[in-house]
Coordinates of C-alpha atoms in Angstrom, one line a residue:
Chain A
M1 CA 132.8 157.9 198.8
A2 CA 134.6 161.1 198.0
E3 CA 138.3 160.7 197.9
V4 CA 140.4 163.4 199.6
L5 CA 144.1 163.2 198.8
P6 CA 145.7 166.0 200.8
D7 CA 147.1 168.8 198.7
G8 CA 150.6 168.4 197.4
W9 CA 150.8 164.7 198.1
E10 CA 150.8 161.7 195.9
A11 CA 150.0 158.1 197.0
V12 CA 151.8 155.2 195.5
I13 CA 150.1 151.8 195.8
G14 CA 151.1 148.3 194.6
M15 CA 148.8 145.3 195.1
E16 CA 149.5 141.7 196.1
V17 CA 146.5 139.6 195.5
H18 CA 146.2 135.9 196.6
V19 CA 143.6 133.9 194.8
Q20 CA 142.4 130.3 195.5
L21 CA 142.3 128.5 192.2
A22 CA 139.1 126.7 191.2
T23 CA 140.4 123.2 191.4
R24 CA 138.7 120.1 192.9
S25 CA 141.8 118.8 194.7
K26 CA 144.7 120.4 196.5
M27 CA 147.9 121.8 194.9
F28 CA 150.3 118.9 195.8
C29 CA 148.0 116.1 197.0
A30 CA 144.6 114.6 196.1
C31 CA 142.7 115.9 199.2
P32 CA 139.5 117.8 198.2
A33 CA 140.2 121.5 197.9
D34 CA 136.7 122.5 199.1
Y35 CA 137.3 123.1 202.8
L36 CA 134.5 125.5 203.7
A37 CA 132.0 123.0 204.8
A38 CA 134.4 120.2 206.0
A39 CA 134.8 119.2 209.6
P40 CA 138.2 120.3 211.0
N41 CA 141.2 118.2 209.7
S42 CA 139.0 115.9 207.7
N43 CA 140.5 117.0 204.3
V44 CA 144.1 116.1 205.1
C45 CA 146.5 113.4 204.2
E46 CA 150.2 112.5 204.7
V47 CA 151.3 115.1 202.2
C48 CA 149.5 118.2 203.5
L49 CA 150.2 117.1 207.1
G50 CA 153.8 117.2 206.3
L51 CA 154.5 113.6 207.4
P52 CA 158.0 112.3 206.7
G53 CA 158.7 110.3 203.6
V54 CA 156.0 111.7 201.3
L55 CA 156.3 113.4 197.9
P56 CA 154.2 116.3 196.6
V57 CA 152.9 116.0 193.0
V58 CA 151.7 119.1 191.1
N59 CA 148.1 119.5 190.2
R60 CA 147.9 119.9 186.4
R61 CA 144.7 121.9 186.5
A62 CA 146.3 124.4 188.9
V63 CA 149.2 124.9 186.5
E64 CA 146.7 125.3 183.7
L65 CA 144.7 127.9 185.6
G66 CA 147.9 129.7 186.5
V67 CA 148.9 129.8 182.8
R68 CA 145.5 131.0 181.8
T69 CA 145.7 133.8 184.2
A70 CA 149.2 134.8 183.1
L71 CA 148.0 134.8 179.5
A72 CA 144.9 136.8 180.3
L73 CA 147.0 139.3 182.0
G74 CA 149.3 139.5 179.0
C75 CA 152.3 138.1 180.9
E76 CA 155.2 136.3 179.4
V77 CA 154.6 132.6 180.4
A78 CA 157.7 130.9 181.6
R79 CA 159.0 128.0 179.5
F80 CA 160.8 126.7 182.5
T81 CA 159.3 127.2 185.9
R82 CA 160.1 125.8 189.3
F83 CA 158.9 125.7 192.9
D84 CA 160.8 126.9 195.9
R85 CA 160.6 126.4 199.6
K86 CA 159.7 129.4 201.7
N87 CA 160.9 128.5 205.1
Y88 CA 159.2 129.6 208.3
F89 CA 158.1 127.9 211.5
Y90 CA 154.4 128.5 212.2
P91 CA 151.7 126.0 212.9
D92 CA 149.6 127.0 209.8
L93 CA 151.9 124.8 207.7
P94 CA 153.2 121.7 209.4
K95 CA 156.0 121.1 207.0
G96 CA 157.9 124.1 208.3
Y97 CA 157.8 125.7 204.8
Q98 CA 155.4 126.8 202.1
I99 CA 155.9 125.5 198.6
S100 CA 155.9 128.6 196.5
Q101 CA 157.7 130.1 193.5
Y102 CA 160.5 132.6 193.9
E103 CA 163.0 133.1 191.1
L104 CA 161.1 131.4 188.3
P105 CA 157.4 132.3 188.5
I106 CA 154.9 131.0 186.0
G107 CA 154.3 134.5 184.5
R108 CA 156.0 137.8 184.4
G109 CA 155.4 141.3 183.0
G110 CA 151.7 141.7 182.2
R111 CA 149.1 144.4 182.4
L112 CA 145.5 144.9 183.6
G113 CA 143.2 147.6 182.3
V114 CA 141.7 149.4 185.3
G115 CA 139.2 152.2 184.6
A116 CA 140.8 154.4 182.0
G117 CA 144.3 153.4 182.9
V118 CA 146.6 150.4 183.0
V119 CA 148.3 148.7 185.9
R120 CA 151.4 146.7 185.1
I121 CA 151.6 143.2 186.5
T122 CA 155.0 142.2 187.9
R123 CA 154.4 138.5 188.3
V124 CA 152.0 135.6 188.7
H125 CA 153.1 132.6 190.7
L126 CA 151.7 129.4 192.2
E127 CA 151.9 128.3 195.8
E128 CA 149.8 126.5 198.5
D129 CA 147.5 128.0 201.0
T130 CA 148.1 127.6 204.7
G131 CA 145.9 126.1 207.4
K132 CA 143.6 128.1 209.7
L133 CA 144.3 128.9 213.3
L134 CA 141.6 129.6 215.8
H135 CA 142.7 131.4 218.9
A136 CA 141.0 130.1 222.0
G137 CA 140.3 132.7 224.7
D138 CA 138.7 136.1 224.7
D139 CA 141.1 137.7 222.3
L140 CA 144.5 137.3 220.7
Q141 CA 146.4 138.9 223.5
T142 CA 145.0 136.6 226.2
A143 CA 144.6 133.4 224.2
R144 CA 146.5 130.6 225.8
E145 CA 146.3 128.2 222.9
S146 CA 145.5 128.0 219.2
L147 CA 143.4 125.4 217.5
V148 CA 144.8 124.3 214.1
D149 CA 142.7 123.1 211.2
L150 CA 144.7 122.0 208.2
N151 CA 141.9 121.5 205.7
R152 CA 143.0 124.7 203.9
A153 CA 146.7 123.8 204.0
G154 CA 147.7 122.9 200.5
V155 CA 144.8 124.4 198.6
P156 CA 146.1 125.8 195.3
L157 CA 146.8 129.5 195.6
M158 CA 148.0 132.0 193.0
E159 CA 149.7 135.3 193.9
I160 CA 149.4 138.2 191.5
V161 CA 151.7 141.1 192.2
S162 CA 151.3 144.5 190.6
E163 CA 153.8 147.4 190.0
P164 CA 153.1 150.4 192.2
D165 CA 151.0 152.0 189.4
I166 CA 148.0 152.9 191.5
H167 CA 147.6 156.3 193.1
S168 CA 144.3 156.3 194.9
A169 CA 142.0 154.2 197.2
D170 CA 139.4 154.2 194.4
G171 CA 142.1 152.9 192.1
A172 CA 143.1 150.1 194.5
R173 CA 139.5 149.0 194.7
E174 CA 139.0 149.2 190.9
Y175 CA 142.1 147.1 190.4
A176 CA 140.9 144.4 192.7
E177 CA 137.5 144.4 191.1
A178 CA 138.9 144.3 187.6
L179 CA 141.1 141.4 188.7
R180 CA 138.1 139.5 190.1
E181 CA 136.1 140.1 186.9
L182 CA 139.0 138.7 184.8
L183 CA 139.5 135.7 187.1
R184 CA 135.9 134.8 187.0
A185 CA 135.7 135.3 183.2
I186 CA 138.5 132.8 182.6
G187 CA 137.3 130.4 185.3
A188 CA 140.5 130.6 187.3
S189 CA 138.8 131.3 190.6
E190 CA 135.4 132.2 192.1
A191 CA 137.3 135.0 193.7
D192 CA 134.8 135.7 196.4
M193 CA 136.5 138.1 198.8
E194 CA 134.2 137.3 201.7
K195 CA 134.9 133.6 201.4
G196 CA 138.7 134.3 201.4
Q197 CA 139.0 133.2 197.8
L198 CA 140.5 136.5 196.9
R199 CA 142.7 138.3 199.4
A200 CA 144.0 141.7 198.5
E201 CA 146.9 143.3 200.2
A202 CA 147.9 146.9 199.4
N203 CA 151.4 148.3 199.8
V204 CA 150.9 152.0 200.4
S205 CA 153.3 154.9 200.6
V206 CA 153.0 158.6 200.0
R207 CA 155.4 161.2 198.7
R208 CA 155.3 164.9 198.0
R209 CA 154.2 165.6 194.4
G210 CA 157.2 165.8 192.1
E211 CA 159.3 163.7 194.4
Q212 CA 161.0 160.8 192.6
R213 CA 162.0 158.6 195.5
L214 CA 159.4 156.3 197.0
G215 CA 158.3 156.9 200.6
V216 CA 158.4 154.2 203.3
K217 CA 155.5 151.8 202.7
T218 CA 153.2 149.9 204.9
E219 CA 151.5 146.7 204.0
L220 CA 147.7 146.5 204.5
K221 CA 146.4 143.0 205.2
N222 CA 143.4 141.1 206.5
I223 CA 140.9 143.0 204.4
N224 CA 137.8 140.9 203.5
S225 CA 135.8 143.2 201.2
F226 CA 136.3 145.7 198.4
R227 CA 134.7 148.4 200.5
F228 CA 137.1 147.7 203.4
L229 CA 140.0 147.7 201.0
Q230 CA 139.0 151.2 199.7
R231 CA 138.5 152.5 203.2
A232 CA 141.7 151.0 204.5
V233 CA 143.8 152.5 201.7
E234 CA 142.1 155.9 202.1
S235 CA 142.6 155.9 205.8
E236 CA 146.2 154.8 205.5
I237 CA 147.0 157.5 203.0
R238 CA 145.6 160.1 205.3
R239 CA 147.5 158.7 208.3
Q240 CA 150.8 158.6 206.5
V241 CA 150.4 162.2 205.3
A242 CA 149.5 163.3 208.8
V243 CA 152.5 161.6 210.2
L244 CA 154.9 163.2 207.7
E245 CA 153.3 166.6 207.9
S246 CA 153.8 166.6 211.6
G247 CA 157.5 165.9 211.2
G248 CA 157.3 162.2 212.0
R249 CA 158.4 159.1 210.1
V250 CA 156.4 156.3 208.6
V251 CA 157.5 153.0 209.9
Q252 CA 157.6 150.0 207.6
E253 CA 155.1 147.6 209.1
T254 CA 152.0 145.4 208.5
R255 CA 148.7 147.0 209.3
G256 CA 145.2 145.7 209.3
W257 CA 141.8 147.4 208.9
S258 CA 139.7 147.9 212.0
E259 CA 136.1 148.3 211.0
S260 CA 135.1 149.4 214.5
L261 CA 137.9 152.0 214.8
Q262 CA 137.6 153.0 211.0
C263 CA 141.3 153.1 210.7
T264 CA 144.3 150.9 210.1
V265 CA 146.1 149.4 213.1
P266 CA 149.5 147.8 213.4
Q267 CA 149.5 144.0 213.4
R268 CA 151.9 141.6 215.0
T269 CA 153.6 139.6 212.4
K270 CA 155.6 136.4 212.3
E271 CA 158.7 137.1 214.1
Y272 CA 161.8 137.5 211.7
A273 CA 159.4 136.2 209.1
D274 CA 161.3 138.1 206.3
D275 CA 164.1 135.6 206.7
Y276 CA 162.5 133.0 204.5
R277 CA 165.7 131.3 203.2
Y278 CA 164.1 130.3 199.8
F279 CA 165.7 127.5 198.0
P280 CA 164.6 125.3 195.1
E281 CA 162.1 122.6 196.1
P282 CA 164.0 119.4 195.8
D283 CA 160.9 117.2 195.9
L284 CA 159.4 118.7 192.8
P285 CA 161.0 118.5 189.4
P286 CA 160.9 121.8 187.5
L287 CA 158.2 122.2 184.9
E288 CA 158.9 122.7 181.3
L289 CA 155.8 124.3 179.8
D290 CA 155.3 123.0 176.3
A291 CA 154.9 125.9 173.9
A292 CA 152.1 124.1 172.0
W293 CA 150.2 123.5 175.3
V294 CA 150.5 127.1 176.2
E295 CA 149.2 128.2 172.8
Q296 CA 146.3 125.8 173.2
L297 CA 145.4 127.4 176.5
R298 CA 145.7 130.8 174.9
A299 CA 143.3 129.8 172.1
G300 CA 140.9 128.4 174.7
L301 CA 140.6 131.7 176.6
P302 CA 137.1 133.3 176.4
E303 CA 136.6 136.9 175.4
L304 CA 138.1 138.9 178.2
P305 CA 135.9 141.5 180.0
A306 CA 138.0 144.5 178.7
D307 CA 137.8 143.2 175.1
R308 CA 134.1 142.6 175.4
R309 CA 133.5 146.1 176.7
R310 CA 135.4 147.6 173.8
R311 CA 133.5 145.5 171.3
L312 CA 130.1 146.5 172.8
R313 CA 131.1 150.1 172.6
E314 CA 132.4 149.9 169.1
C315 CA 129.9 147.5 167.5
Y316 CA 126.7 148.7 169.2
G317 CA 127.5 152.3 170.0
L318 CA 127.0 151.7 173.7
S319 CA 128.2 154.1 176.4
E320 CA 131.2 153.2 178.6
F321 CA 128.8 152.7 181.5
D322 CA 126.3 150.4 179.6
A323 CA 129.2 148.4 178.1
A324 CA 130.7 147.9 181.6
Q325 CA 127.3 146.9 183.0
L326 CA 126.9 144.4 180.2
S327 CA 130.3 142.8 180.5
D328 CA 129.0 139.9 182.6
P329 CA 128.9 137.0 180.1
A330 CA 125.3 136.1 180.7
R331 CA 124.1 139.7 180.3
A332 CA 126.3 140.2 177.3
A333 CA 124.9 137.1 175.6
L334 CA 121.3 138.1 176.3
F335 CA 122.0 141.6 174.9
E336 CA 123.5 140.3 171.7
A337 CA 120.8 137.7 171.1
A338 CA 118.0 140.3 171.7
V339 CA 119.7 142.7 169.3
A340 CA 120.1 139.9 166.8
A341 CA 116.3 139.3 167.2
G342 CA 115.8 142.8 165.8
A343 CA 115.6 145.1 168.8
S344 CA 117.4 148.5 169.1
A345 CA 120.8 148.1 170.8
R346 CA 120.5 151.1 173.1
A347 CA 117.0 150.2 174.1
V348 CA 117.9 146.6 174.9
A349 CA 120.9 147.8 176.9
N350 CA 118.7 150.1 178.8
W351 CA 116.3 147.4 179.7
I352 CA 119.0 145.0 180.8
V353 CA 121.0 147.6 182.7
Q354 CA 118.3 149.7 184.3
S355 CA 115.6 147.0 184.9
D356 CA 117.7 143.9 185.0
A357 CA 115.4 142.4 182.4
R358 CA 115.8 138.7 182.2
L359 CA 113.7 137.1 179.5
P360 CA 114.4 134.9 176.5
P361 CA 116.1 137.1 173.9
Q362 CA 113.1 136.9 171.5
H363 CA 110.7 138.1 174.3
L364 CA 113.1 140.8 175.4
A365 CA 113.3 142.1 171.8
E366 CA 109.5 142.0 171.6
L367 CA 109.1 143.9 174.9
V368 CA 111.5 146.6 173.7
D369 CA 109.7 146.8 170.4
L370 CA 106.3 147.2 172.2
V371 CA 107.6 150.2 174.2
E372 CA 109.5 151.7 171.3
R373 CA 106.4 151.6 169.1
G374 CA 104.4 153.2 171.8
V375 CA 102.0 150.3 172.2
I376 CA 102.7 150.4 175.9
N377 CA 104.6 153.0 177.9
R378 CA 107.7 152.3 179.9
E379 CA 105.8 151.9 183.2
Q380 CA 103.6 149.3 181.6
G381 CA 106.6 147.7 180.1
M382 CA 107.9 147.1 183.6
Q383 CA 104.7 145.3 184.5
V384 CA 104.8 143.3 181.4
L385 CA 108.4 142.4 182.0
S386 CA 107.6 141.1 185.5
E387 CA 104.6 139.1 184.3
A388 CA 106.3 137.7 181.2
S389 CA 109.2 136.5 183.3
T390 CA 107.0 135.1 186.1
H391 CA 104.6 133.2 183.8
G392 CA 107.0 132.5 180.9
L393 CA 104.6 134.3 178.5
S394 CA 105.6 136.5 175.6
P395 CA 105.2 140.2 176.3
A396 CA 102.7 140.6 173.4
E397 CA 100.6 137.9 175.0
V398 CA 100.7 139.6 178.4
V399 CA 99.6 142.9 176.8
R400 CA 96.7 141.1 175.1
R401 CA 95.6 139.2 178.2
R402 CA 95.8 142.3 180.5
G403 CA 94.1 144.6 178.0
L404 CA 97.1 146.8 178.2
G405 CA 98.1 148.9 175.3
Q406 CA 98.7 152.5 175.4
V407 CA 96.0 155.0 174.5
S408 CA 97.5 156.8 171.6
D409 CA 94.3 157.7 169.9
A410 CA 94.3 161.4 169.4
G411 CA 90.5 161.8 169.9
A412 CA 90.5 159.8 173.1
L413 CA 93.5 161.7 174.5
A414 CA 91.9 165.0 173.6
R415 CA 88.8 164.1 175.6
L416 CA 90.9 163.1 178.6
V417 CA 92.8 166.4 178.4
D418 CA 89.6 168.4 178.3
E419 CA 88.2 166.6 181.3
V420 CA 91.3 167.2 183.3
L421 CA 91.5 170.9 182.4
A422 CA 87.8 171.4 183.2
E423 CA 88.2 169.9 186.6
N424 CA 91.3 171.7 187.6
P425 CA 90.7 175.4 186.8
R426 CA 93.2 176.5 189.5
A427 CA 96.1 174.6 188.0
V428 CA 95.2 175.9 184.6
A429 CA 95.2 179.4 185.9
D430 CA 98.5 178.8 187.7
Y431 CA 100.1 177.5 184.5
R432 CA 98.9 180.4 182.5
A433 CA 100.3 182.7 185.2
G434 CA 103.7 181.2 184.4
K435 CA 103.9 178.3 186.9
Q436 CA 105.6 175.5 185.0
Q437 CA 105.0 173.0 187.8
A438 CA 101.3 173.2 187.2
L439 CA 101.7 171.4 183.9
G440 CA 103.3 168.4 185.7
A441 CA 100.4 168.2 188.1
L442 CA 97.9 168.3 185.3
L443 CA 99.7 165.6 183.4
G444 CA 99.9 163.5 186.5
E445 CA 96.2 163.8 187.0
L446 CA 95.7 162.7 183.3
R447 CA 97.9 159.7 183.7
K448 CA 96.0 158.6 186.8
R449 CA 92.7 159.1 185.1
S450 CA 93.9 156.9 182.1
G451 CA 94.9 154.1 184.4
G452 CA 98.5 154.7 183.4
R453 CA 97.7 153.8 179.8
A454 CA 97.9 157.3 178.2
N455 CA 100.7 157.8 175.7
M456 CA 102.2 160.6 177.8
Q457 CA 104.2 162.2 175.0
M458 CA 101.1 162.7 172.9
A459 CA 99.0 163.7 175.9
R460 CA 101.6 166.4 176.7
D461 CA 101.5 167.8 173.2
V462 CA 97.7 167.9 173.2
M463 CA 97.6 169.6 176.6
L464 CA 100.2 172.2 175.6
D465 CA 98.1 172.9 172.5
R466 CA 94.9 173.4 174.6
L467 CA 96.6 175.6 177.2
G468 CA 97.8 177.8 174.3
Chain B
M1 CA 168.9 121.3 223.4
R2 CA 165.2 121.1 223.8
R3 CA 162.7 120.0 221.2
S4 CA 165.4 119.9 218.6
S5 CA 167.3 117.7 216.2
R6 CA 170.7 118.2 214.9
S7 CA 169.6 117.6 211.3
T8 CA 167.1 120.4 211.5
I9 CA 169.5 123.0 212.6
L10 CA 172.0 121.8 210.0
G11 CA 169.4 121.9 207.3
I12 CA 168.6 125.4 208.2
V13 CA 172.2 126.5 208.2
V14 CA 172.9 124.8 204.9
S15 CA 169.8 126.1 203.2
H16 CA 170.5 129.6 204.3
H17 CA 170.7 132.0 201.5
G18 CA 174.0 133.8 201.4
L19 CA 175.8 130.9 202.9
E20 CA 179.1 132.6 202.1
G21 CA 178.1 135.3 204.5
Y22 CA 178.5 132.8 207.3
G23 CA 182.1 132.1 206.4
L24 CA 183.4 128.8 207.6
T25 CA 183.2 129.8 211.2
L26 CA 179.8 130.4 212.7
S27 CA 179.6 132.9 215.5
R28 CA 177.4 132.2 218.5
E29 CA 175.1 134.9 217.3
Q30 CA 174.6 133.2 214.0
V31 CA 173.8 129.9 215.9
R32 CA 171.3 131.8 218.0
H33 CA 169.7 133.2 214.9
V34 CA 169.2 129.9 213.0
A35 CA 168.0 128.3 216.2
M36 CA 165.4 131.0 216.6
L37 CA 164.3 130.5 213.0
A38 CA 163.8 126.8 213.7
R39 CA 162.2 127.7 217.1
L40 CA 164.8 125.6 218.9
G41 CA 165.7 126.4 222.4
L42 CA 169.5 126.2 223.2
E43 CA 170.8 125.5 226.6
A44 CA 173.8 127.0 228.2
G45 CA 177.0 126.0 226.4
E46 CA 175.2 124.7 223.3
E47 CA 175.8 127.8 221.2
E48 CA 179.5 127.1 221.4
F49 CA 179.1 123.4 220.8
Y50 CA 177.0 123.9 217.7
A51 CA 179.1 126.8 216.4
D52 CA 182.1 124.4 216.4
Q53 CA 180.2 121.5 215.0
L54 CA 178.3 123.3 212.3
S55 CA 181.5 125.2 211.3
G56 CA 183.1 121.8 210.8
I57 CA 180.3 120.6 208.6
L58 CA 180.3 123.8 206.5
G59 CA 184.0 123.4 206.1
H60 CA 183.5 119.9 204.9
I61 CA 180.9 121.0 202.4
D62 CA 183.1 123.8 201.3
R63 CA 185.5 121.3 199.8
L64 CA 183.1 121.2 196.9
R65 CA 184.5 124.5 195.8
E66 CA 187.7 122.7 194.8
L67 CA 185.8 121.3 191.8
D68 CA 185.6 123.3 188.6
T69 CA 181.9 123.6 188.0
E70 CA 182.2 126.3 185.4
A71 CA 180.7 124.1 182.7
V72 CA 178.0 122.5 184.8
A73 CA 174.5 124.0 184.7
P74 CA 173.0 124.6 188.2
T75 CA 170.2 122.2 189.2
A76 CA 168.1 121.5 192.2
Q77 CA 167.5 117.9 191.2
A78 CA 169.7 114.9 191.4
V79 CA 167.4 112.9 189.2
P80 CA 166.8 113.5 185.5
L81 CA 164.3 116.3 184.8
E82 CA 160.8 115.0 184.6
H83 CA 157.7 116.9 183.9
R84 CA 155.4 115.2 186.4
M85 CA 151.9 116.4 187.2
R86 CA 148.7 114.7 188.4
E87 CA 145.1 115.1 187.2
D88 CA 142.8 117.2 189.4
E89 CA 140.9 114.2 190.9
P90 CA 140.1 114.3 194.6
R91 CA 140.7 111.1 196.5
P92 CA 139.7 110.0 200.0
C93 CA 141.7 111.5 202.9
L94 CA 143.1 110.0 206.0
D95 CA 140.7 109.0 208.8
R96 CA 140.6 111.7 211.4
E97 CA 141.5 109.2 214.1
R98 CA 144.8 108.4 212.3
V99 CA 145.4 112.1 211.5
M100 CA 145.2 112.9 215.3
A101 CA 147.0 109.7 216.4
N102 CA 150.4 111.4 216.8
A103 CA 149.2 114.8 218.0
P104 CA 150.6 115.7 221.4
E105 CA 147.3 117.5 222.0
A106 CA 144.0 117.5 220.2
R107 CA 140.5 118.7 220.9
D108 CA 137.2 118.6 218.9
G109 CA 139.1 117.6 215.8
F110 CA 141.6 120.4 216.0
F111 CA 145.3 120.2 216.8
V112 CA 146.1 122.3 219.8
V113 CA 149.2 124.3 220.0
K114 CA 150.5 127.0 222.4
A115 CA 149.0 130.4 221.7
I116 CA 150.4 132.2 218.7
Q117 CA 150.1 135.9 219.1
E118 CA 149.2 136.8 215.5
A119 CA 146.0 137.4 213.8
E120 CA 144.7 134.9 211.3
P121 CA 145.9 136.0 207.8

């Protein structure tokens, strides 16, 4: 989608991303964290129901995943971290508050490489997810009651806040995608946006180019895909510029994306919700993160996507595009194993990226080699790939069984060329009269006649020679 | 006072950030504000009643200022610091019958509350 930033304006965007952590149990109690398939209110206990007299206990795995994320984002990991109560009255959390982190988050001050640039990370903190509300009735405005399901209440949640370093809708989308890639690589979250495992909110403002002061921002929420995120930000930038250019003022508010209207619309928010009265959570002792444990977690991090891309470029001479396409761990492993088995790096990359080749590395290397040596052409290679993967055969075996193998014999090709030229005098005349397209038609005819087996590079040379 | 408890409103006042901003005498407007945050409905005359009573409590707590705490590190815990975490092992939850036992209204396994006019986040 082409991005149109109106002349003379600059957009300033910061992101707040909530991520459900990949734990088996909830943040502060032992209820299962997997709520998607559960019957309403079946994954709840005294703690996440907010019954009196209970005490929360922190899930170690959630802290571990939070620390891993902070480390992967290059944050400073807190030695001393604490939970706070964020107070608000709303039926999605029956305690009357959300346990979150306010003054002492688990990580601060990181960075995430996005495209060619870098977005600074302000903070990473841990908290708990809220329950889900269903509004009975035709729509929100006429609903008379809400149905509350607390299965999601207490599911471990991590919030990652960026600095306002993003300046376009594309950039906002790329940031969210880069974050998803990172979170998946380190196993912190499945980060599926459509399942609500990753929720991206964009704080968007605009200002005249050269202006130092930030404009009034709006907060875009309730966006459940990367595409909608991009569209919402793009539409919001245009809306704000239009408001300001017509002499109006941007009002600080929360807006959501309406797919049917293709624009952002104001949303009702929790009344006075900004009066959260944070205070330290008295039911949870602060955490002192042992330096040795943190170092152990750092050492346990896998190769991060950005590092892998750099290595693929530098060690194998791949393009930026191919390196990005191969940064998925399974693809990268296949690529490296096939290259180790002796195939050319660029050719292997090509097969994986363009044809999504999935074969055992040895077989992939063999296929690449058959095509590179001209035994079969690329088109036949695709057939071989498909059969080799369906039947678990080696590509050489498929070539043998199917009687494939490219016709590279000069004599045989010359005979084919002569036949084609003799039967298409009109095209020959056209070519000689200067019509380049006629050559393509003749070559196409030749390929058909050879059953797709002709070595087209050689055939072309022979034909050009004959046509003089 | 409807649907309310004195301890709730006190908790909200005491937990309020910038307690100093309230001074030792709560105005009726401040009482209305904290009651609204707690979704408590005040009846006629109650604003004044709670303004007086809460101001008295704040004044009582304010006596702590007489102590010299210069050399005492702030803490949110009255028990010795303890690094307590649990393993990520799911355990069985409550029976739904018990979960719903105290609900004023329930249907199809859901708690039912009065309509909240806000979209699901």
